[in-house]
Amino acid sequence: MTQHRRYLGLAAAAFVTTLGLAAAVNVAVDPYALFGTPRVEGLTAVKPAAVERSRVTKPYQVERARPVTLIAGNSRAEIGLDPASRCWAEAERPVYNLGLPGASLTLQLATLRHAVDAGSVRTVVLTLDFLDFLRAGDTATAGEGGSGGETLRNSERRLRLLPDGSPNPDRWQQQATDLWKATLSLGALRDSAVTLASQRLPQAADLRDDGFNPARPYLGVIAAEGQAVLFRQKRKELDALFGQPGLRLPPRAEDSPELTALAATLDTLAVRGVRTLLVLNPYHAEYLAAVEDAGLWRDMRRWKEAVLAITEPRGLAVWDFNTLSAYSQEPVPAAGDRRSLLRWFWEPAHYRAELGELMLAAALGRDCAPAGEGMAAPAFGTRLTPEVLAAQAQPMRQAIIHWQAAMPLRAAVTGGEPGAAPVTTR
């Protein structure tokens, strides 16, 4: 009996010791950037696993960051607008990027209200995306990022506020679940090992402590297969998304939960004294061509009209970068070209931080845009008004139709040779 007890005691001690070691490793490595453990260069600085769990990490991370300025939106904002940009004034720092890949607009806005409720935010740059406002019947589009295994209900449970603005009484339960999984689960231990092994990989994914995703895995794909592959793959995804039966912008603003949520959130921000700038995300011409081919061009114009109908009475500026410009018509490298890299876009739906700098310069009204090759970068974007929208809509559509027929970019998307050379990596 004594030997039996000794064995059980040793087994229990070994179990507790193993759990303790696992917990110590997971907290020290912090693979999801959930605990805020200081990053050690060469050991734990890069967090590849955090990128896939940003909807879990960011509600906690933003509270620790206590930002003065927030960038909100989806994956386009997360990889395109840099909180470390030189465009931010000292009084606007620190800046945190709250972009949530694949999240519905409802979740984006709910997480934004969560972050503002912490009390330090004074400025919000809210990026809006056409796809987030489309619905197939009574169902919102799933977006491009999918659910990532995270249900909307769980995502809401970890936020400070319920949808009606009251405090969330169940938050502590979700917090306990998140902390347990990040501390003691085998999955977390595996991701800690992946984190340690990824530190010297130049194309490893990362989620910085300011919420920015540098999008380095794109470089790995480009080096292996070329950027034309990214454009072809994304165009197929867009055609499938825009081809959903019945997909459209609701005919009336009151029938759109997204527009209703946007108006309510803007009113909440105004009551809290938060300055809000709204930004319409830019797309490459290939994305705009997909919109035209799906018969959604009129819906895109009505979307801009609906956003203006909400923002103009509130005196809020909307910066429209969703235009056909020299930036959006940047030619794609030839199929098989693994050395060339577009300067402004990763693929049709996602712009690079270099283009994000031009967007910030315009929206913030500052001379902070990066210089071009021997000259200042051309102006980008415009403040949207009903007059501007009326003037841009038809010419822009005609330009897209012409581009589809004539621009050499189309050859790259279908596997042929483009006619112009993009920026080349060295």
CSV table of N, CA and C in Angstrom, one decimal, residues 59-204:
chain,number,residue,atom,x,y,z
A,59,PRO,N,-8.2,41.7,-28.9
A,59,PRO,CA,-9.0,42.4,-27.8
A,59,PRO,C,-8.2,42.6,-26.5
A,60,TYR,N,-7.2,41.6,-26.3
A,60,TYR,CA,-6.4,41.8,-25.1
A,60,TYR,C,-5.2,42.7,-25.4
A,61,GLN,N,-4.6,42.5,-26.6
A,61,GLN,CA,-3.5,43.3,-26.9
A,61,GLN,C,-3.8,44.8,-27.0
A,62,VAL,N,-4.9,45.2,-27.5
A,62,VAL,CA,-5.2,46.6,-27.6
A,62,VAL,C,-5.4,47.2,-26.2
A,63,GLU,N,-5.9,46.5,-25.3
A,63,GLU,CA,-6.1,47.0,-23.9
A,63,GLU,C,-4.7,47.3,-23.3
A,64,ARG,N,-3.8,46.4,-23.5
A,64,ARG,CA,-2.4,46.6,-23.0
A,64,ARG,C,-1.7,47.8,-23.7
A,65,ALA,N,-2.0,48.0,-25.0
A,65,ALA,CA,-1.3,49.0,-25.7
A,65,ALA,C,-1.8,50.4,-25.3
A,66,ARG,N,-3.0,50.5,-24.9
A,66,ARG,CA,-3.7,51.8,-24.5
A,66,ARG,C,-3.4,52.9,-25.6
A,67,PRO,N,-3.8,52.6,-26.8
A,67,PRO,CA,-3.5,53.5,-27.9
A,67,PRO,C,-4.3,54.8,-27.8
A,68,VAL,N,-3.7,55.9,-28.4
A,68,VAL,CA,-4.4,57.1,-28.6
A,68,VAL,C,-5.1,57.1,-29.9
A,69,THR,N,-4.6,56.4,-30.9
A,69,THR,CA,-5.2,56.3,-32.2
A,69,THR,C,-5.4,54.8,-32.6
A,70,LEU,N,-6.5,54.5,-33.2
A,70,LEU,CA,-6.9,53.2,-33.6
A,70,LEU,C,-7.1,53.1,-35.1
A,71,ILE,N,-6.5,52.1,-35.7
A,71,ILE,CA,-6.9,51.8,-37.1
A,71,ILE,C,-7.8,50.6,-37.0
A,72,ALA,N,-9.0,50.7,-37.7
A,72,ALA,CA,-9.9,49.6,-37.6
A,72,ALA,C,-10.3,49.1,-39.0
A,73,GLY,N,-10.7,47.9,-39.1
A,73,GLY,CA,-11.1,47.4,-40.4
A,73,GLY,C,-10.9,45.9,-40.5
A,74,ASN,N,-10.6,45.4,-41.7
A,74,ASN,CA,-10.4,44.0,-41.9
A,74,ASN,C,-8.9,43.7,-42.3
A,75,SER,N,-8.6,42.7,-43.0
A,75,SER,CA,-7.2,42.3,-43.3
A,75,SER,C,-6.5,43.3,-44.2
A,76,ARG,N,-7.3,44.1,-45.0
A,76,ARG,CA,-6.6,45.1,-45.8
A,76,ARG,C,-6.0,46.2,-44.9
A,77,ALA,N,-6.7,46.6,-43.9
A,77,ALA,CA,-6.1,47.5,-42.9
A,77,ALA,C,-5.0,46.9,-42.1
A,78,GLU,N,-5.1,45.6,-41.7
A,78,GLU,CA,-4.1,45.0,-40.9
A,78,GLU,C,-2.7,45.0,-41.5
A,79,ILE,N,-2.7,44.7,-42.9
A,79,ILE,CA,-1.4,44.6,-43.5
A,79,ILE,C,-1.0,45.9,-44.3
A,80,GLY,N,-2.0,46.8,-44.4
A,80,GLY,CA,-1.7,48.0,-45.3
A,80,GLY,C,-1.5,49.3,-44.6
A,81,LEU,N,-1.9,49.5,-43.3
A,81,LEU,CA,-1.8,50.7,-42.6
A,81,LEU,C,-0.9,50.5,-41.4
A,82,ASP,N,0.3,51.1,-41.4
A,82,ASP,CA,1.3,50.8,-40.4
A,82,ASP,C,1.2,51.8,-39.2
A,83,PRO,N,1.0,51.2,-38.0
A,83,PRO,CA,1.0,52.1,-36.8
A,83,PRO,C,2.3,52.8,-36.5
A,84,ALA,N,3.4,52.3,-37.1
A,84,ALA,CA,4.7,52.9,-36.9
A,84,ALA,C,5.0,53.9,-38.0
A,85,SER,N,4.0,54.3,-38.9
A,85,SER,CA,4.2,55.2,-40.0
A,85,SER,C,4.7,56.6,-39.4
A,86,ARG,N,5.6,57.2,-40.2
A,86,ARG,CA,6.0,58.6,-39.8
A,86,ARG,C,4.9,59.6,-40.0
A,87,CYS,N,3.8,59.2,-40.6
A,87,CYS,CA,2.7,60.1,-40.8
A,87,CYS,C,1.9,60.5,-39.5
A,88,TRP,N,2.0,59.7,-38.5
A,88,TRP,CA,1.3,60.0,-37.3
A,88,TRP,C,2.0,61.1,-36.5
A,89,ALA,N,1.3,62.1,-36.0
A,89,ALA,CA,1.8,63.1,-35.2
A,89,ALA,C,2.1,62.5,-33.8
A,90,GLU,N,3.0,63.2,-33.1
A,90,GLU,CA,3.4,62.7,-31.8
A,90,GLU,C,2.2,62.6,-30.8
A,91,ALA,N,1.3,63.5,-30.9
A,91,ALA,CA,0.1,63.5,-30.1
A,91,ALA,C,-0.9,62.4,-30.4
A,92,GLU,N,-0.7,61.8,-31.6
A,92,GLU,CA,-1.6,60.7,-32.0
A,92,GLU,C,-1.0,59.3,-31.6
A,93,ARG,N,0.2,59.3,-31.1
A,93,ARG,CA,0.8,58.0,-30.7
A,93,ARG,C,0.6,57.7,-29.2
A,94,PRO,N,0.5,56.4,-28.8
A,94,PRO,CA,0.7,55.2,-29.7
A,94,PRO,C,-0.5,54.9,-30.6
A,95,VAL,N,-0.2,54.3,-31.7
A,95,VAL,CA,-1.2,53.9,-32.6
A,95,VAL,C,-1.3,52.3,-32.6
A,96,TYR,N,-2.5,51.8,-32.7
A,96,TYR,CA,-2.7,50.4,-32.7
A,96,TYR,C,-3.6,50.0,-33.9
A,97,ASN,N,-3.2,48.9,-34.6
A,97,ASN,CA,-3.9,48.4,-35.7
A,97,ASN,C,-4.9,47.3,-35.3
A,98,LEU,N,-6.1,47.6,-35.3
A,98,LEU,CA,-7.2,46.6,-34.8
A,98,LEU,C,-7.8,45.9,-36.0
A,99,GLY,N,-7.2,45.9,-37.2
A,99,GLY,CA,-7.7,45.1,-38.3
A,99,GLY,C,-7.9,43.7,-38.0
A,100,LEU,N,-9.0,43.1,-38.4
A,100,LEU,CA,-9.4,41.7,-38.1
A,100,LEU,C,-9.7,41.0,-39.4
A,101,PRO,N,-8.7,40.1,-39.8
A,101,PRO,CA,-8.9,39.4,-41.1
A,101,PRO,C,-10.1,38.5,-41.1
A,102,GLY,N,-10.9,38.6,-42.2
A,102,GLY,CA,-12.1,37.7,-42.3
A,102,GLY,C,-13.3,38.0,-41.4
A,103,ALA,N,-13.2,39.1,-40.6
A,103,ALA,CA,-14.3,39.4,-39.7
A,103,ALA,C,-15.4,40.2,-40.4
A,104,SER,N,-16.6,39.9,-40.0
A,104,SER,CA,-17.7,40.7,-40.5
A,104,SER,C,-17.6,42.1,-40.1
A,105,LEU,N,-18.3,43.0,-40.7
A,105,LEU,CA,-18.3,44.4,-40.3
A,105,LEU,C,-18.8,44.6,-38.9
A,106,THR,N,-19.8,43.7,-38.6
A,106,THR,CA,-20.4,43.8,-37.2
A,106,THR,C,-19.4,43.5,-36.2
A,107,LEU,N,-18.5,42.5,-36.4
A,107,LEU,CA,-17.5,42.1,-35.4
A,107,LEU,C,-16.4,43.2,-35.4
A,108,GLN,N,-16.1,43.7,-36.6
A,108,GLN,CA,-15.1,44.8,-36.6
A,108,GLN,C,-15.5,46.0,-35.7
A,109,LEU,N,-16.8,46.4,-35.9
A,109,LEU,CA,-17.3,47.6,-35.1
A,109,LEU,C,-17.4,47.2,-33.7
A,110,ALA,N,-17.9,46.0,-33.3
A,110,ALA,CA,-18.0,45.6,-31.9
A,110,ALA,C,-16.6,45.6,-31.2
A,111,THR,N,-15.6,45.2,-31.9
A,111,THR,CA,-14.2,45.2,-31.4
A,111,THR,C,-13.7,46.6,-31.3
A,112,LEU,N,-14.1,47.5,-32.2
A,112,LEU,CA,-13.7,48.9,-32.1
A,112,LEU,C,-14.3,49.5,-30.9
A,113,ARG,N,-15.6,49.2,-30.6
A,113,ARG,CA,-16.2,49.8,-29.4
A,113,ARG,C,-15.6,49.3,-28.2
A,114,HIS,N,-15.2,48.0,-28.2
A,114,HIS,CA,-14.5,47.4,-27.1
A,114,HIS,C,-13.2,48.2,-26.8
A,115,ALA,N,-12.4,48.5,-27.8
A,115,ALA,CA,-11.1,49.2,-27.6
A,115,ALA,C,-11.4,50.6,-27.2
A,116,VAL,N,-12.4,51.3,-27.7
A,116,VAL,CA,-12.6,52.7,-27.3
A,116,VAL,C,-13.1,52.7,-25.8
A,117,ASP,N,-13.8,51.7,-25.4
A,117,ASP,CA,-14.3,51.7,-24.0
A,117,ASP,C,-13.2,51.6,-23.0
A,118,ALA,N,-12.0,51.2,-23.4
A,118,ALA,CA,-10.9,51.2,-22.5
A,118,ALA,C,-10.4,52.6,-22.1
A,119,GLY,N,-10.8,53.6,-22.9
A,119,GLY,CA,-10.7,55.0,-22.4
A,119,GLY,C,-9.6,55.9,-22.9
A,120,SER,N,-8.6,55.3,-23.7
A,120,SER,CA,-7.4,56.1,-24.1
A,120,SER,C,-7.6,56.6,-25.5
A,121,VAL,N,-8.5,56.1,-26.3
A,121,VAL,CA,-8.6,56.4,-27.7
A,121,VAL,C,-9.1,57.8,-28.0
A,122,ARG,N,-8.4,58.6,-28.8
A,122,ARG,CA,-8.9,59.9,-29.2
A,122,ARG,C,-9.1,60.0,-30.7
A,123,THR,N,-8.5,59.2,-31.5
A,123,THR,CA,-8.7,59.2,-33.0
A,123,THR,C,-8.9,57.8,-33.5
A,124,VAL,N,-9.8,57.7,-34.4
A,124,VAL,CA,-10.1,56.4,-35.1
A,124,VAL,C,-10.0,56.6,-36.6
A,125,VAL,N,-9.2,55.8,-37.3
A,125,VAL,CA,-9.2,55.7,-38.7
A,125,VAL,C,-9.9,54.4,-39.1
A,126,LEU,N,-11.2,54.5,-39.6
A,126,LEU,CA,-12.0,53.4,-39.8
A,126,LEU,C,-12.0,53.1,-41.3
A,127,THR,N,-11.5,52.0,-41.7
A,127,THR,CA,-11.5,51.6,-43.1
A,127,THR,C,-12.7,50.8,-43.4
A,128,LEU,N,-13.3,51.1,-44.6
A,128,LEU,CA,-14.5,50.4,-45.0
A,128,LEU,C,-14.3,49.6,-46.3
A,129,ASP,N,-14.9,48.4,-46.4
A,129,ASP,CA,-14.7,47.6,-47.5
A,129,ASP,C,-16.0,47.2,-48.2
A,130,PHE,N,-16.1,47.3,-49.5
A,130,PHE,CA,-17.3,47.1,-50.2
A,130,PHE,C,-17.9,45.7,-49.9
A,131,LEU,N,-17.1,44.7,-49.9
A,131,LEU,CA,-17.5,43.3,-49.7
A,131,LEU,C,-18.2,43.1,-48.4
A,132,ASP,N,-17.8,43.8,-47.4
A,132,ASP,CA,-18.4,43.7,-46.0
A,132,ASP,C,-19.8,44.1,-46.0
A,133,PHE,N,-20.3,44.9,-46.9
A,133,PHE,CA,-21.7,45.4,-46.9
A,133,PHE,C,-22.6,44.6,-47.8
A,134,LEU,N,-22.1,43.7,-48.6
A,134,LEU,CA,-22.9,42.9,-49.5
A,134,LEU,C,-23.6,41.7,-48.7
A,135,ARG,N,-24.8,41.4,-49.1
A,135,ARG,CA,-25.6,40.3,-48.5
A,135,ARG,C,-26.2,39.4,-49.6
A,136,ALA,N,-26.2,38.1,-49.3
A,136,ALA,CA,-26.9,37.1,-50.2
A,136,ALA,C,-28.2,36.8,-49.5
A,137,GLY,N,-29.2,37.4,-49.9
A,137,GLY,CA,-30.5,37.3,-49.2
A,137,GLY,C,-30.4,37.9,-47.9
A,138,ASP,N,-30.7,37.2,-46.8
A,138,ASP,CA,-30.6,37.7,-45.4
A,138,ASP,C,-29.3,37.4,-44.8
A,139,THR,N,-28.3,36.9,-45.6
A,139,THR,CA,-27.1,36.5,-45.0
A,139,THR,C,-25.9,37.4,-45.5
A,140,ALA,N,-25.1,37.8,-44.5
A,140,ALA,CA,-24.0,38.6,-44.9
A,140,ALA,C,-22.9,37.8,-45.6
A,141,THR,N,-22.2,38.4,-46.5
A,141,THR,CA,-21.1,37.6,-47.1
A,141,THR,C,-20.1,37.1,-46.1
A,142,ALA,N,-19.5,35.9,-46.4
A,142,ALA,CA,-18.5,35.4,-45.4
A,142,ALA,C,-17.2,36.1,-45.5
A,143,GLY,N,-17.0,37.0,-46.5
A,143,GLY,CA,-15.7,37.7,-46.7
A,143,GLY,C,-14.7,36.7,-47.2
A,144,GLU,N,-13.5,37.3,-47.3
A,144,GLU,CA,-12.4,36.5,-47.9
A,144,GLU,C,-11.6,35.7,-46.9
A,145,GLY,N,-11.7,36.0,-45.6
A,145,GLY,CA,-10.8,35.3,-44.7
A,145,GLY,C,-11.4,34.1,-44.0
A,146,GLY,N,-12.7,33.9,-44.2
A,146,GLY,CA,-13.4,32.8,-43.5
A,146,GLY,C,-13.4,33.1,-42.0
A,147,SER,N,-13.9,32.1,-41.3
A,147,SER,CA,-14.1,32.2,-39.9
A,147,SER,C,-12.9,31.9,-39.1
A,148,GLY,N,-11.9,31.3,-39.7
A,148,GLY,CA,-10.7,30.9,-38.9
A,148,GLY,C,-10.9,30.0,-37.7
A,149,GLY,N,-12.1,29.3,-37.7
A,149,GLY,CA,-12.4,28.5,-36.6
A,149,GLY,C,-12.9,29.2,-35.4
A,150,GLU,N,-13.1,30.5,-35.5
A,150,GLU,CA,-13.6,31.3,-34.4
A,150,GLU,C,-15.0,31.8,-34.6
A,151,THR,N,-15.9,31.4,-33.8
A,151,THR,CA,-17.3,31.7,-34.0
A,151,THR,C,-17.5,33.2,-33.6
A,152,LEU,N,-18.5,33.8,-34.2
A,152,LEU,CA,-18.8,35.2,-33.8
A,152,LEU,C,-19.2,35.3,-32.4
A,153,ARG,N,-20.0,34.3,-31.8
A,153,ARG,CA,-20.4,34.4,-30.5
A,153,ARG,C,-19.2,34.4,-29.5
A,154,ASN,N,-18.2,33.5,-29.8
A,154,ASN,CA,-17.0,33.5,-28.9
A,154,ASN,C,-16.2,34.8,-29.0
A,155,SER,N,-16.2,35.4,-30.3
A,155,SER,CA,-15.5,36.6,-30.5
A,155,SER,C,-16.1,37.7,-29.7
A,156,GLU,N,-17.5,37.7,-29.6
A,156,GLU,CA,-18.2,38.8,-28.9
A,156,GLU,C,-18.0,38.6,-27.4
A,157,ARG,N,-17.9,37.3,-26.9
A,157,ARG,CA,-17.8,37.0,-25.5
A,157,ARG,C,-16.6,37.6,-24.8
A,158,ARG,N,-15.5,37.8,-25.6
A,158,ARG,CA,-14.3,38.3,-25.0
A,158,ARG,C,-14.2,39.8,-25.0
A,159,LEU,N,-15.2,40.5,-25.5
A,159,LEU,CA,-15.3,41.9,-25.6
A,159,LEU,C,-15.8,42.6,-24.3
A,160,ARG,N,-15.5,43.8,-24.0
A,160,ARG,CA,-15.9,44.5,-22.8
A,160,ARG,C,-17.4,44.8,-22.8
A,161,LEU,N,-18.0,45.0,-24.0
A,161,LEU,CA,-19.4,45.4,-24.1
A,161,LEU,C,-20.2,44.5,-24.9
A,162,LEU,N,-21.5,44.4,-24.5
A,162,LEU,CA,-22.5,43.7,-25.3
A,162,LEU,C,-23.0,44.5,-26.5
A,163,PRO,N,-23.6,44.0,-27.4
A,163,PRO,CA,-24.1,44.8,-28.6
A,163,PRO,C,-24.9,46.0,-28.2
A,164,ASP,N,-25.6,45.9,-27.1
A,164,ASP,CA,-26.4,47.1,-26.7
A,164,ASP,C,-25.6,48.1,-25.9
A,165,GLY,N,-24.3,47.9,-25.7
A,165,GLY,CA,-23.5,48.9,-25.1
A,165,GLY,C,-23.3,48.7,-23.6
A,166,SER,N,-24.0,47.7,-23.0
A,166,SER,CA,-23.9,47.4,-21.6
A,166,SER,C,-22.7,46.5,-21.3
A,167,PRO,N,-22.1,46.5,-20.1
A,167,PRO,CA,-21.0,45.7,-19.8
A,167,PRO,C,-21.2,44.2,-20.0
A,168,ASN,N,-20.2,43.5,-20.4
A,168,ASN,CA,-20.4,42.1,-20.7
A,168,ASN,C,-20.1,41.3,-19.5
A,169,PRO,N,-21.2,40.7,-18.9
A,169,PRO,CA,-21.0,39.9,-17.6
A,169,PRO,C,-20.3,38.6,-17.8
A,170,ASP,N,-20.3,38.1,-19.0
A,170,ASP,CA,-19.7,36.7,-19.2
A,170,ASP,C,-18.2,36.8,-19.7
A,171,ARG,N,-17.7,38.0,-19.8
A,171,ARG,CA,-16.3,38.1,-20.4
A,171,ARG,C,-15.3,37.3,-19.6
A,172,TRP,N,-15.4,37.2,-18.3
A,172,TRP,CA,-14.4,36.5,-17.5
A,172,TRP,C,-14.3,35.0,-17.9
A,173,GLN,N,-15.5,34.4,-18.3
A,173,GLN,CA,-15.5,33.0,-18.6
A,173,GLN,C,-14.7,32.8,-19.9
A,174,GLN,N,-14.9,33.7,-20.9
A,174,GLN,CA,-14.1,33.5,-22.1
A,174,GLN,C,-12.6,33.8,-21.9
A,175,GLN,N,-12.4,34.8,-21.0
A,175,GLN,CA,-11.0,35.1,-20.7
A,175,GLN,C,-10.3,33.9,-20.1
A,176,ALA,N,-11.0,33.2,-19.1
A,176,ALA,CA,-10.4,32.1,-18.5
A,176,ALA,C,-10.1,31.0,-19.5
A,177,THR,N,-11.1,30.8,-20.5
A,177,THR,CA,-10.9,29.8,-21.5
A,177,THR,C,-9.7,30.1,-22.4
A,178,ASP,N,-9.6,31.4,-22.8
A,178,ASP,CA,-8.5,31.8,-23.6
A,178,ASP,C,-7.1,31.6,-22.9
A,179,LEU,N,-7.1,32.0,-21.7
A,179,LEU,CA,-5.8,31.9,-20.9
A,179,LEU,C,-5.4,30.4,-20.7
A,180,TRP,N,-6.4,29.6,-20.4
A,180,TRP,CA,-6.1,28.2,-20.2
A,180,TRP,C,-5.6,27.6,-21.5
A,181,LYS,N,-6.2,27.8,-22.6
A,181,LYS,CA,-5.7,27.3,-23.9
A,181,LYS,C,-4.3,27.8,-24.2
A,182,ALA,N,-4.1,29.0,-23.9
A,182,ALA,CA,-2.7,29.6,-24.3
A,182,ALA,C,-1.7,29.2,-23.3
A,183,THR,N,-2.0,28.7,-22.1
A,183,THR,CA,-1.1,28.3,-21.1
A,183,THR,C,-0.8,26.8,-21.1
A,184,LEU,N,-1.9,26.0,-21.1
A,184,LEU,CA,-1.7,24.6,-20.8
A,184,LEU,C,-2.1,23.6,-21.9
A,185,SER,N,-2.5,24.1,-23.0
A,185,SER,CA,-2.9,23.1,-24.1
A,185,SER,C,-1.7,22.6,-24.9
A,186,LEU,N,-1.9,21.4,-25.4
A,186,LEU,CA,-0.8,20.9,-26.3
A,186,LEU,C,-0.6,21.7,-27.5
A,187,GLY,N,-1.8,22.3,-28.0
A,187,GLY,CA,-1.7,23.2,-29.2
A,187,GLY,C,-0.8,24.4,-28.9
A,188,ALA,N,-0.9,25.0,-27.8
A,188,ALA,CA,-0.1,26.1,-27.4
A,188,ALA,C,1.4,25.7,-27.3
A,189,LEU,N,1.7,24.5,-26.8
A,189,LEU,CA,3.1,24.0,-26.7
A,189,LEU,C,3.6,23.8,-28.1
A,190,ARG,N,2.8,23.2,-28.9
A,190,ARG,CA,3.3,23.0,-30.3
A,190,ARG,C,3.6,24.4,-31.0
A,191,ASP,N,2.7,25.3,-30.8
A,191,ASP,CA,2.9,26.7,-31.4
A,191,ASP,C,4.1,27.4,-30.8
A,192,SER,N,4.4,27.1,-29.5
A,192,SER,CA,5.6,27.6,-28.9
A,192,SER,C,6.9,27.1,-29.6
A,193,ALA,N,6.8,25.8,-29.9
A,193,ALA,CA,7.9,25.2,-30.6
A,193,ALA,C,8.1,25.8,-32.0
A,194,VAL,N,6.9,26.0,-32.7
A,194,VAL,CA,7.0,26.6,-34.1
A,194,VAL,C,7.5,28.0,-34.0
A,195,THR,N,7.1,28.7,-33.0
A,195,THR,CA,7.6,30.1,-32.8
A,195,THR,C,9.1,30.1,-32.6
A,196,LEU,N,9.7,29.2,-31.8
A,196,LEU,CA,11.1,29.2,-31.6
A,196,LEU,C,11.9,28.8,-32.9
A,197,ALA,N,11.2,27.9,-33.7
A,197,ALA,CA,11.9,27.5,-34.9
A,197,ALA,C,11.8,28.5,-36.0
A,198,SER,N,10.9,29.5,-35.9
A,198,SER,CA,10.6,30.4,-37.0
A,198,SER,C,11.4,31.7,-37.0
A,199,GLN,N,12.2,31.9,-35.9
A,199,GLN,CA,12.8,33.2,-35.7
A,199,GLN,C,13.8,33.6,-36.8
A,200,ARG,N,14.4,32.7,-37.4
A,200,ARG,CA,15.4,33.1,-38.4
A,200,ARG,C,14.9,32.9,-39.9
A,201,LEU,N,13.6,32.7,-40.0
A,201,LEU,CA,13.0,32.5,-41.3
A,201,LEU,C,12.5,33.9,-41.8
A,202,PRO,N,13.1,34.4,-42.8
A,202,PRO,CA,12.8,35.8,-43.3
A,202,PRO,C,11.4,36.0,-43.7
A,203,GLN,N,10.7,34.9,-44.1
A,203,GLN,CA,9.3,35.0,-44.6
A,203,GLN,C,8.3,34.5,-43.6
A,204,ALA,N,8.7,34.4,-42.3
A,204,ALA,CA,7.8,33.9,-41.3
A,204,ALA,C,6.7,35.0,-41.0
